[in-house]
Short mmCIF file of C-alpha atoms and ligand atoms in Angstrom, two decimals:
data_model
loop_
_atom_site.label_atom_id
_atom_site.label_comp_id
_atom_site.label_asym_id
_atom_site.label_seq_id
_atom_site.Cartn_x
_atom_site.Cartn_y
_atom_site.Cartn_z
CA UNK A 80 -18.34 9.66 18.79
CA UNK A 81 -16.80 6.80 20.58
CA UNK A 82 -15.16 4.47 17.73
CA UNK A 83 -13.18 1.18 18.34
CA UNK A 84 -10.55 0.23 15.75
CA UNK A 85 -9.66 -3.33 15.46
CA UNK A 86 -6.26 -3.90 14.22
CA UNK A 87 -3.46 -1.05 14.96
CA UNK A 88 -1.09 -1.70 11.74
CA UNK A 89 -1.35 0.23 8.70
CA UNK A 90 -5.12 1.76 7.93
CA UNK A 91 -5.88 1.11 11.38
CA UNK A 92 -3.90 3.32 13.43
CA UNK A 93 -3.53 6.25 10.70
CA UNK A 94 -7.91 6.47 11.35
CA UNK A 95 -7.30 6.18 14.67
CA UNK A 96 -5.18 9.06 15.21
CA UNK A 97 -7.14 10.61 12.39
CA UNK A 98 -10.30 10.69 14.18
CA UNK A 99 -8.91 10.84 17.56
CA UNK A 100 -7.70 14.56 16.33
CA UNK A 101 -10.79 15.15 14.94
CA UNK A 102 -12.41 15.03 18.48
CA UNK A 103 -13.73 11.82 18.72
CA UNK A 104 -12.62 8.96 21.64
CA UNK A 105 -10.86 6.38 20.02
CA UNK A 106 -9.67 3.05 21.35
CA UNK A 107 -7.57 0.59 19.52
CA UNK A 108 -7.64 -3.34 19.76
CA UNK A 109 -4.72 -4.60 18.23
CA UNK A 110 -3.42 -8.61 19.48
CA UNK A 111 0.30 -7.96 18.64
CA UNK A 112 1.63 -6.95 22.09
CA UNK A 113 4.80 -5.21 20.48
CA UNK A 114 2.24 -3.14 18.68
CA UNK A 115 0.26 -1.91 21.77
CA UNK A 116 3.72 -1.30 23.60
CA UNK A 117 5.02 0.95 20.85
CA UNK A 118 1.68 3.25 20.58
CA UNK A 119 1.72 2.92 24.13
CA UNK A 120 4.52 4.56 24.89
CA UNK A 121 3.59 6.99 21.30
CA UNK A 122 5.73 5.42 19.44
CA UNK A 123 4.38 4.18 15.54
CA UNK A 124 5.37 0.89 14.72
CA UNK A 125 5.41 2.20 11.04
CA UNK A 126 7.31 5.21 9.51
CA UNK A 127 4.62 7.48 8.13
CA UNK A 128 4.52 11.05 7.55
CA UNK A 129 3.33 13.17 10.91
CA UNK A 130 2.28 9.84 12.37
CA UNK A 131 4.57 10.00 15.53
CA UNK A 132 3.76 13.86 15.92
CA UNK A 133 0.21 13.29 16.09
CA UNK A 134 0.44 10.04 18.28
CA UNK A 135 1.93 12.22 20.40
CA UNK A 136 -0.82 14.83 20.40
CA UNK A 137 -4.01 13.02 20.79
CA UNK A 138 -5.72 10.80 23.42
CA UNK A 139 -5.62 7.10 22.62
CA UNK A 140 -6.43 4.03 23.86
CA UNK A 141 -4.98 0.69 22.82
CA UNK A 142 -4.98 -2.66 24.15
CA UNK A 143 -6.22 -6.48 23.12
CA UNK A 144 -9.58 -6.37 24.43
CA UNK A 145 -12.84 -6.79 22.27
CA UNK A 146 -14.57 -5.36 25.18
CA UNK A 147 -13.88 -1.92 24.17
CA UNK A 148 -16.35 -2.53 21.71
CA UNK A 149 -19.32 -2.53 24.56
CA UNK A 150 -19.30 1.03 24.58
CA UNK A 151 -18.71 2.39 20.98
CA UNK A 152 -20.66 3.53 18.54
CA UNK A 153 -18.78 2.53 15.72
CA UNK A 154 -16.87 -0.34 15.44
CA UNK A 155 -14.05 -0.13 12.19
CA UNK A 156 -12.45 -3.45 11.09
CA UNK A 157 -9.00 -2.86 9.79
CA UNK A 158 -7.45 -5.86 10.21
CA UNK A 159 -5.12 -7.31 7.24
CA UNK A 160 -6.22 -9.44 4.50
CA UNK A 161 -2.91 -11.48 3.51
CA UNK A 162 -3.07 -13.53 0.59
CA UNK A 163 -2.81 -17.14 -0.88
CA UNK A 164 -0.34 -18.07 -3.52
CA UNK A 165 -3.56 -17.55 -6.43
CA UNK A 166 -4.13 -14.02 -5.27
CA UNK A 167 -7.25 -15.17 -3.13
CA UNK A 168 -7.19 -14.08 0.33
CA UNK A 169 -6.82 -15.50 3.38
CA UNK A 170 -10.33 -14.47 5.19
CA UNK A 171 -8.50 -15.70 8.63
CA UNK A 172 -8.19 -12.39 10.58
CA UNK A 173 -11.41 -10.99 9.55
CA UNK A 174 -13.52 -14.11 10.24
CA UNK A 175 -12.13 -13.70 13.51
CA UNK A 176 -12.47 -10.04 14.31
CA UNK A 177 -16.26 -10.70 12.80
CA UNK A 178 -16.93 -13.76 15.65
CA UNK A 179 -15.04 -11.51 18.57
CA UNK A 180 -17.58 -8.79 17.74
CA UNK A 181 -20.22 -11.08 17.96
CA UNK A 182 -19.21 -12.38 21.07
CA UNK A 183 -19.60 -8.71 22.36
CA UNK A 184 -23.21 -8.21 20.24
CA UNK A 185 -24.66 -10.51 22.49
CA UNK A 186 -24.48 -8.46 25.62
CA UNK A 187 -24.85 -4.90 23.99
CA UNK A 188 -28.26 -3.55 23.68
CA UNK A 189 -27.09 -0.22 22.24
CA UNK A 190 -27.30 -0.37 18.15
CA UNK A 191 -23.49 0.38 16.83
CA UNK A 192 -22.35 0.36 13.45
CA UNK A 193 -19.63 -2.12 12.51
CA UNK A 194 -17.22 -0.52 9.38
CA UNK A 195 -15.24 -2.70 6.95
CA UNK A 196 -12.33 -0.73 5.76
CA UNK A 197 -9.73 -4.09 4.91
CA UNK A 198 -9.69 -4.32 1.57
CA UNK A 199 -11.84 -7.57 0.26
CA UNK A 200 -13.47 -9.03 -2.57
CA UNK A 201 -16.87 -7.94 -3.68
CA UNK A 202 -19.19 -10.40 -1.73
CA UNK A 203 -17.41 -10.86 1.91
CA UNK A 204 -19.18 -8.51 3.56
CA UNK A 205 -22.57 -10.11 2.66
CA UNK A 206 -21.81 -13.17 2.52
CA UNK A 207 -18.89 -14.12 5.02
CA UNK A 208 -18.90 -10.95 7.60
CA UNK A 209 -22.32 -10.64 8.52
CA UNK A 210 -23.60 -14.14 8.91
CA UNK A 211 -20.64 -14.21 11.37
CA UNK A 212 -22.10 -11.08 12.88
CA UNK A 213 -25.46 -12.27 13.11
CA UNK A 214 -24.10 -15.64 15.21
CA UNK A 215 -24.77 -13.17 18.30
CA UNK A 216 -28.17 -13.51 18.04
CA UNK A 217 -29.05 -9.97 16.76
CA UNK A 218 -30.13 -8.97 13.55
CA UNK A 219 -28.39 -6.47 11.08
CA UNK A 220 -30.57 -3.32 10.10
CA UNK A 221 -32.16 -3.63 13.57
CA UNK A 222 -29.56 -4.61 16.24
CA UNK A 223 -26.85 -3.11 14.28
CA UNK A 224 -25.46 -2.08 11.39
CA UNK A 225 -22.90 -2.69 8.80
CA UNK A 226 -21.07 -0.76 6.75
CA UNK A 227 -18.56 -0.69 3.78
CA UNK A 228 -16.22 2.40 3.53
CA UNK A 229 -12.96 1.83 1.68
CA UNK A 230 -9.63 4.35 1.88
CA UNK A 231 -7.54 5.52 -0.49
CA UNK A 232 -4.56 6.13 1.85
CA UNK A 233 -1.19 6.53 0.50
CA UNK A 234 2.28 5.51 2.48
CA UNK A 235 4.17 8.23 2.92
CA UNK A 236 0.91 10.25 2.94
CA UNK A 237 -1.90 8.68 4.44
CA UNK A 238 -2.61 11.70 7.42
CA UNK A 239 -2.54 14.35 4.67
CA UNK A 240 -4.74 11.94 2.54
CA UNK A 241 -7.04 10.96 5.60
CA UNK A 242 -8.00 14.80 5.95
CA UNK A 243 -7.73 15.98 2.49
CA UNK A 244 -10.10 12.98 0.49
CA UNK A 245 -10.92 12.84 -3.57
CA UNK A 246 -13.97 10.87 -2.72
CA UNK A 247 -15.27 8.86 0.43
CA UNK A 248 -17.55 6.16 -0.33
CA UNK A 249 -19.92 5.13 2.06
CA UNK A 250 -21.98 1.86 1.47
CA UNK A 251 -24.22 0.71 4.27
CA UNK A 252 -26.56 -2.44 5.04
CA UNK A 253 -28.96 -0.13 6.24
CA UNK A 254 -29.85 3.95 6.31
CA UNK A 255 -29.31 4.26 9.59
CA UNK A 256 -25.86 2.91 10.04
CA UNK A 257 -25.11 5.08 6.63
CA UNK A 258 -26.43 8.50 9.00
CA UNK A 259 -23.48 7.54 11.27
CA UNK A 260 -20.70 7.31 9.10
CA UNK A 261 -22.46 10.53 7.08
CA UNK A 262 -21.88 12.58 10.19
CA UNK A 263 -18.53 11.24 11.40
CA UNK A 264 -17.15 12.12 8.13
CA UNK A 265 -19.23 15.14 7.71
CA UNK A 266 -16.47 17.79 8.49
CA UNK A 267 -14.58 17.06 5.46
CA UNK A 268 -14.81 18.89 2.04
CA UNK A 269 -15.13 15.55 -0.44
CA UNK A 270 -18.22 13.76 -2.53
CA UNK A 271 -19.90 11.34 -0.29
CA UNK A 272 -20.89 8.70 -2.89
CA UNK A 273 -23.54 5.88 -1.28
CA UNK A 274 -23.59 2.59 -3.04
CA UNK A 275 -23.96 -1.15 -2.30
CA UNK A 276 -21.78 -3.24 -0.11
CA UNK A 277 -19.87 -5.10 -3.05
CA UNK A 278 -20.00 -2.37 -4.87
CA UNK A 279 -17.74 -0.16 -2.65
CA UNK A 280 -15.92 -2.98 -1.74
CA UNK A 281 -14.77 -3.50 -5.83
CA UNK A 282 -14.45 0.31 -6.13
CA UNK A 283 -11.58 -0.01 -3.77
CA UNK A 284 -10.40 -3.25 -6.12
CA UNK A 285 -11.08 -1.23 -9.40
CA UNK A 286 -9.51 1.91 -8.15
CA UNK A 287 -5.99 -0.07 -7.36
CA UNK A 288 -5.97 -1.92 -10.26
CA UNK A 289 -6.80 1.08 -12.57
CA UNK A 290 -3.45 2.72 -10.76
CA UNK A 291 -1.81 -0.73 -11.50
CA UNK A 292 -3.12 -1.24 -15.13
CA UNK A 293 -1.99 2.90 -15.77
CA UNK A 294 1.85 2.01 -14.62
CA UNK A 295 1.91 -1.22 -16.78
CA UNK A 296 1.01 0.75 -19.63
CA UNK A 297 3.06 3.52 -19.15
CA UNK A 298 5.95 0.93 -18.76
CA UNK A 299 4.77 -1.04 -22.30
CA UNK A 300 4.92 2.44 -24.06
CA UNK A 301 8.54 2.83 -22.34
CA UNK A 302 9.56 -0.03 -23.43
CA UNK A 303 8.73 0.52 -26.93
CA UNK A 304 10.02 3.91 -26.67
CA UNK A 305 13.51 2.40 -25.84
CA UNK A 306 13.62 0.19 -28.97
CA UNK A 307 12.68 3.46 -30.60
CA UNK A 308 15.09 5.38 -28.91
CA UNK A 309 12.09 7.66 -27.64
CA UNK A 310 11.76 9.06 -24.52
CA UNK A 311 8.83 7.67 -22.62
CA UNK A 312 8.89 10.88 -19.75
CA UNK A 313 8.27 13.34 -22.79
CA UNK A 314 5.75 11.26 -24.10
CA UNK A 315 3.95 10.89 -21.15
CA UNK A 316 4.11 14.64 -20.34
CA UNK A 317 2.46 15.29 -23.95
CA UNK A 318 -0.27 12.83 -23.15
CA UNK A 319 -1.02 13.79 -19.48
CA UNK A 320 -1.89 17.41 -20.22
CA UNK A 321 -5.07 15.72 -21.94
CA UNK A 322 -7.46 15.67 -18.57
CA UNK A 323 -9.16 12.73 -19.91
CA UNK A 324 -5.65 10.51 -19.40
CA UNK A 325 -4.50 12.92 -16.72
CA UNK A 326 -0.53 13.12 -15.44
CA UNK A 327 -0.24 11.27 -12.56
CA UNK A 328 1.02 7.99 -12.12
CA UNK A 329 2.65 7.89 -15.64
CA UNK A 330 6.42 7.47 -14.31
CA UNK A 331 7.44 4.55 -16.17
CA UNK A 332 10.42 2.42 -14.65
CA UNK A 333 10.95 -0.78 -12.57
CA UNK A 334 7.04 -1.40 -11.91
CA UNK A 335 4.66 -1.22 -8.97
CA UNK A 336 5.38 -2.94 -5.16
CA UNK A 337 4.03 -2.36 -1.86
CA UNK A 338 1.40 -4.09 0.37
CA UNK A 339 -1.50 -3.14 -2.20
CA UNK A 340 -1.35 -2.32 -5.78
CA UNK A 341 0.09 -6.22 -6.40
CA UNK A 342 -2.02 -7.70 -3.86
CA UNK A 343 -5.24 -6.00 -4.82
CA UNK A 344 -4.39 -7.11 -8.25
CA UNK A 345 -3.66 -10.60 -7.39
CA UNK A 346 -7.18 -10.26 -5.28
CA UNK A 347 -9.42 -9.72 -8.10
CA UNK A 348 -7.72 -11.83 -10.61
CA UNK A 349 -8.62 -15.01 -8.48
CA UNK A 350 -11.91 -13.12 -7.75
CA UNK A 351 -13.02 -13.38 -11.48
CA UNK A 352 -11.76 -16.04 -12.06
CA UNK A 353 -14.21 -17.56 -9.01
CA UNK A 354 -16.96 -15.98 -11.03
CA UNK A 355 -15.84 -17.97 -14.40
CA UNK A 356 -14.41 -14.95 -15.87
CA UNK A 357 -10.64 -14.81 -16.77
CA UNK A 358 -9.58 -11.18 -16.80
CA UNK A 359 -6.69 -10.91 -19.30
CA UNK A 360 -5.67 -7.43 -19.53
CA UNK A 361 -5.47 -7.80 -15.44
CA UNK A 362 -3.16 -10.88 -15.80
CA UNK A 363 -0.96 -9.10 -18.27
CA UNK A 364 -0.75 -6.17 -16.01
CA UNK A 365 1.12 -8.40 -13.39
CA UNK A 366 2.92 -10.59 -15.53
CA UNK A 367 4.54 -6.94 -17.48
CA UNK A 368 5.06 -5.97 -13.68
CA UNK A 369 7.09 -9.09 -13.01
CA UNK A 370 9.02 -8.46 -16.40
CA UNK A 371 9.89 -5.15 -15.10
CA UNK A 372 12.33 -5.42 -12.25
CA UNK A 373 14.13 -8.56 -14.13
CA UNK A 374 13.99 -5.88 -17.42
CA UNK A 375 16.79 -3.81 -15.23
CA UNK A 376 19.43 -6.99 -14.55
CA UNK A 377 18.78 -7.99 -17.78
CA UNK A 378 20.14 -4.18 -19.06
CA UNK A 379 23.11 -4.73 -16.57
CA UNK A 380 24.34 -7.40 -17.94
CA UNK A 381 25.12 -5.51 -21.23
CA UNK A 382 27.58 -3.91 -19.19
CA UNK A 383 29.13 -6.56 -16.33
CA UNK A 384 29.36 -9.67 -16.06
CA UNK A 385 28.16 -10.30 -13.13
CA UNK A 386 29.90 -13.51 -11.99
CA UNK A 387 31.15 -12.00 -8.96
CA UNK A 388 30.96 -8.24 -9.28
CA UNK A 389 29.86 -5.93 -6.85
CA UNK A 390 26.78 -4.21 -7.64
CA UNK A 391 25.50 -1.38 -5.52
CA UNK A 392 21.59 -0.76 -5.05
CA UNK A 393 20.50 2.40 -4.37
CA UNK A 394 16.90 2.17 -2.96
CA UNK A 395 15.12 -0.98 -1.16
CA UNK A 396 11.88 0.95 -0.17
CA UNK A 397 8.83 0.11 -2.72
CA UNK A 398 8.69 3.89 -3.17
CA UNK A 399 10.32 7.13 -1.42
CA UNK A 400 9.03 8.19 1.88
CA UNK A 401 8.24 4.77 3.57
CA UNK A 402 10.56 1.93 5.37
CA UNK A 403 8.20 -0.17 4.11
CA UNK A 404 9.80 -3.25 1.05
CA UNK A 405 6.57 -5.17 1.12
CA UNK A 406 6.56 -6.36 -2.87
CA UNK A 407 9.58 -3.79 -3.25
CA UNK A 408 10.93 -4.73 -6.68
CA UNK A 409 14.56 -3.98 -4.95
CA UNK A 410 13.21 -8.09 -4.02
CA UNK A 411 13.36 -9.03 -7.35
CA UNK A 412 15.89 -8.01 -8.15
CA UNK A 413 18.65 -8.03 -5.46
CA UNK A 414 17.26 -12.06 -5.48
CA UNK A 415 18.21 -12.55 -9.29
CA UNK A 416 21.45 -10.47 -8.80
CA UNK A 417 22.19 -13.14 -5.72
CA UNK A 418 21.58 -16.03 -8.04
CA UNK A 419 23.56 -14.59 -10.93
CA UNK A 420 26.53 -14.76 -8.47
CA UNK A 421 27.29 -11.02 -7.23
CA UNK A 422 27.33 -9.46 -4.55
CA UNK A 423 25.08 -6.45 -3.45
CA UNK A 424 25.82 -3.67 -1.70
CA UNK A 425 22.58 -1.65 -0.60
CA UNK A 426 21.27 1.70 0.34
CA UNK A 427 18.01 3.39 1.49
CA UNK A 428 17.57 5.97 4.02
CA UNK A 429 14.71 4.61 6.12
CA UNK A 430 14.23 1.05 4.85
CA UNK A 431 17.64 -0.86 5.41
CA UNK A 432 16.42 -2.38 8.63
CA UNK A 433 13.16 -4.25 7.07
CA UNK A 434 15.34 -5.53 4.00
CA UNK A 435 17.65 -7.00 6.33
CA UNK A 436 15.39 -9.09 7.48
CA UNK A 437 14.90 -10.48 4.15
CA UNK A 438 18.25 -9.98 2.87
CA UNK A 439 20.90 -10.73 5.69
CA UNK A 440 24.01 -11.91 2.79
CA UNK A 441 23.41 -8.26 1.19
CA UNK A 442 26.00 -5.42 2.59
CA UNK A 443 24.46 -2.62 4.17
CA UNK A 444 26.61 0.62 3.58
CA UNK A 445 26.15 4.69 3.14
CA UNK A 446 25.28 6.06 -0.27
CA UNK A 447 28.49 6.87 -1.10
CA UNK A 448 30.38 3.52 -0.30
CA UNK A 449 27.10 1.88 -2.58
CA UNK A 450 28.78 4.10 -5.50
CA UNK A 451 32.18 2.33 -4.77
CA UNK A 452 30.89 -1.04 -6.70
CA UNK A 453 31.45 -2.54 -10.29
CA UNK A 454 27.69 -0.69 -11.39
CA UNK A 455 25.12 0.73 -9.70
CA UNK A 456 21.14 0.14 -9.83
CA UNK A 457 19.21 2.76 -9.32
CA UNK A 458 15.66 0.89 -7.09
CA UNK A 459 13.68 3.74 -5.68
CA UNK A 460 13.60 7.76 -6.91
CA UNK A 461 14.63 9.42 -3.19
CA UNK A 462 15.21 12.63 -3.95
CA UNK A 463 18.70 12.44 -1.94
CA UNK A 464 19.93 10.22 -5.01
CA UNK A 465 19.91 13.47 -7.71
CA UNK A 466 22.79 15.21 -4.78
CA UNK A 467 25.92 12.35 -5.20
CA UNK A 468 28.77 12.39 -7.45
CA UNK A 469 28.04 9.69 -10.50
CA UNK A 470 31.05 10.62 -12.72
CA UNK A 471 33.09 7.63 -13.57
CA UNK A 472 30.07 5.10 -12.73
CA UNK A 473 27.96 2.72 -14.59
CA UNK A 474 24.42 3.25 -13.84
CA UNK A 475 21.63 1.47 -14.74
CA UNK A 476 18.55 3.61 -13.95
CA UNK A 477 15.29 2.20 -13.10
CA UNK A 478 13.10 5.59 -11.67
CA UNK A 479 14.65 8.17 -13.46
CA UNK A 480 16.91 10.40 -11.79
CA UNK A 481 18.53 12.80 -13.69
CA UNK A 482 21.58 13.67 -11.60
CA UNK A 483 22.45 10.16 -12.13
CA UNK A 484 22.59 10.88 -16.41
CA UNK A 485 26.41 12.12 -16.04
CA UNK A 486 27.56 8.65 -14.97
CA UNK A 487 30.47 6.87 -17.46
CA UNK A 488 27.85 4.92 -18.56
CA UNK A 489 23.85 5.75 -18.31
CA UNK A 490 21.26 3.20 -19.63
CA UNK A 491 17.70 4.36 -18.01
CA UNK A 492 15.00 1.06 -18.15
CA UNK A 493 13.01 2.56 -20.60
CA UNK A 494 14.40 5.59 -21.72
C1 UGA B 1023 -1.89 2.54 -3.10
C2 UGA B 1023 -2.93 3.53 -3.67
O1 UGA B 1023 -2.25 4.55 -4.37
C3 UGA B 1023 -3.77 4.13 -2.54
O2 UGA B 1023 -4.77 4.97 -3.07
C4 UGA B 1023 -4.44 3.01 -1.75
O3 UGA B 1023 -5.20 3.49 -0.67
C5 UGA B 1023 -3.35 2.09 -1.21
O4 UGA B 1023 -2.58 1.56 -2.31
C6 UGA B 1023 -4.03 0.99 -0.43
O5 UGA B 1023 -4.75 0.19 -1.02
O6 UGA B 1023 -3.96 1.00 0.81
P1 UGA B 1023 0.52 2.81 -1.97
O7 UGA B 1023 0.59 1.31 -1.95
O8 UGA B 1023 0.91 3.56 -0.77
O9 UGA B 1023 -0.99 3.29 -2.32
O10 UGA B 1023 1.48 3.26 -3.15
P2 UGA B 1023 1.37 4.09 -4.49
O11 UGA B 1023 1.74 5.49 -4.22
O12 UGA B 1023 0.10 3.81 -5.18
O13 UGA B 1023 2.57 3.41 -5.32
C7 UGA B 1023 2.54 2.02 -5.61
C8 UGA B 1023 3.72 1.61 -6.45
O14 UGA B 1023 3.60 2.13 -7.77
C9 UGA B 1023 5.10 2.07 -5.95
O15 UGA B 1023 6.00 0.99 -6.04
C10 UGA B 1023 5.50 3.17 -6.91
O16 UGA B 1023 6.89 3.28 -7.08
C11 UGA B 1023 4.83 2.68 -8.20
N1 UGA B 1023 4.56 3.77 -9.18
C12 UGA B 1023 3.68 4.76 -8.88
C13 UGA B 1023 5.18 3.75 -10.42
O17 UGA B 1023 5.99 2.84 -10.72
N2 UGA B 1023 4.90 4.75 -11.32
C14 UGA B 1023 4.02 5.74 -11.04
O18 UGA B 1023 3.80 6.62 -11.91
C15 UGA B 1023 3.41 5.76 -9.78
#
């Protein structure tokens, strides 16, 4: 098929390459001109898993035209939904991606089906994207379609997750837009569940905030389980063989970051609370979050005073296996370390480069010289952090890495 992509970060250029593997002619239309350099010249602007291999491998074409749209079939709008201090977003980027495909609606006579993958509350396709679509003149269901169709794309592994799905939802203004998508995803070996436009569009809330809600918890029952001098991993191990609760995501430790667990939280907070409904156990799912990261100074300080001591971070990434620190908790707490008056010393093997950006005043050193400091804070769970030599250290431990158990002094956050 021939499928545009508008925006190139994140979701946008993982489908690309995605689909542009699986045969189909892809072009990207991204406005960042650094952006369209980089994949120009095959380079990601992102580190992701396979991503540069496969740039490499596959035909693609990027640039900052709409008018790539004129010939496609499918249209997919992955631009990014940033949002506003209450958790609401800021509909900016996709109103205008909506009114530059309208602008090329006008002039196409061939029906095409236009895709919302950025994640947005239940209601904005109806009722924001295609009354903007429908400002060309045609009508949806006859000129063109719409569709929702969320992912459930991992950093770190989004190509592996892209090919291999659990589930792909597919909700469409009208059947024949839903045929499209049906046979562009058709190769793969995953449920193809149809619904409503708002309703995929809250799957893809309820989904992130289940993932959210199921690390709060775990992190509540760790932090009993410390008072009871418990540990939380063996409890969660005895629950997760029950398939009803499942294993996964039961890691308790400094809480959840990244571009989307905290943002899609934030997003359908303020969402319910637009529809007069104030979801509590949602609320205390980011507040405990919050709590979290502060929880692991807060042990520290049992052991230094931190009134200008060196601490050493190991980890800035919001998990292994990305450069990304979007919502990293190494944020909150490398900023309450700052204001408590120490100094920081940090380490991470791919993401030292974004924190800087954030973080110039913090020392940027290899993981051994990040040992050479007062006490050490363990941020993210790479697995290069179980290989060093912790004898003789304080370490407070916030992911859980076992190695780092034969340090001096060993307090884990909730173990
Ligand atoms: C998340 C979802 O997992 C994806 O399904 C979804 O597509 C994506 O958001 C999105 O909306 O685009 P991601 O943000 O890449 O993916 O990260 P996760 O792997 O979900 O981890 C999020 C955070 O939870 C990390 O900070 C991680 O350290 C933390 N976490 C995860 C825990 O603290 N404990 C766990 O047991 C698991």
């Amino acid at each position: 098929m021939i499928i545009s992509i508008i925006g190139a970060s994140y979701v946008g250029l993982i489908i690309g390459v995605c689909l542009a593997k699986a045969g189909n002619e892809v072009a990207l239309i991204e406005l960042d001109l650094q952006k369209v350099d980089a994949i120009n010249s095959k380079r990601s602007s992102i580190y992701e898993e396979g991503l540069d291999e496969l740039l490499n491998k596959v035909r693609i074409k990027v640039n900052s035209d709409y008018k790539e749209i004129e010939n496609s079939e499918v249209v997919f709008v992955c631009v990014g939904t940033p949002s506003n201090e209450d958790g609401s977003i800021v509909l900016e980027q996709i109103e205008n991606a909506a009114e530059q495909i309208s602008k090329v609606l006008e002039r196409k006579d061939e029906y095409c089906v236009v895709v919302v993958k950025s994640t947005v509350p239940p209601g904005t396709t109806e009722d924001i994207i295609i009354p903007l679509l429908q400002k060309s003149g045609k009508k949806v269901g006859e000129d063109f379609g719409v569709c929702v169709s969320p992912e459930f794309l991992r950093e770190g592994k989004a190509i592996y997750d892209f090919m291999h799905p659990d589930r792909i939802v597919i909700a469409g203004y009208d059947q024949r837009s839903i045929d499209v998508l049906v046979t562009l995803y058709g190769d793969f070996n995953a449920p193809i569940l149809q619904t409503s436009l708002k309703t995929a569009e809250m799957i893809k809330l309820a989904s992130n905030t289940f993932l959210a809600t199921k690390i709060s918890f775990i992190n509540e029952i760790g932090n009993i389980c410390k008072q009871l001098g418990i540990d939380t991993y063996e409890v969660a191990r005895g629950m997760g063989f029950d398939g009803r609760i499942g294993s996964k995501f039961l890691n308790a430790g400094i809480g959840f970051g990244g571009s989307c667990l905290p943002k899609d939280l934030g997003m359908l907070i303020a969402r319910a609370r637009k529809a007069d409904y104030e979801p509590g156990i949602l609320v205390e799912v980011s507040k405990l979050n919050e709590k979290q990261a502060l929880k692991l100074v807060e042990l520290l300080k049992k052991h230094v005073v931190l009134k200008g001591a060196t601490i050493g971070i190991l980890g800035l990434a919001f998990k292994p296996g990305t450069d990304d620190v979007r919502d990293s908790r190494a944020i909150t707490v490398v900023q309450n370390l700052l204001q408590e008056g120490a100094m920081v010393k940090a380490y991470d093997p791919l993401a030292g480069e974004n924190f800087k950006k954030l973080f110039p005043q913090v020392e940027y050193v290899n993981k051994e010289e990040v040992l050479n400091s007062d006490a050490i804070l363990i941020v993210t769970e790479w697995e290069e952090f179980n290989h060093l030599d912790y004898h003789g250290k304080k370490v407070i431990d916030g992911r859980r890495i076992l190695k780092a158990r034969e340090a001096s002094v060993y307090e884990g956050i909730c173990w």
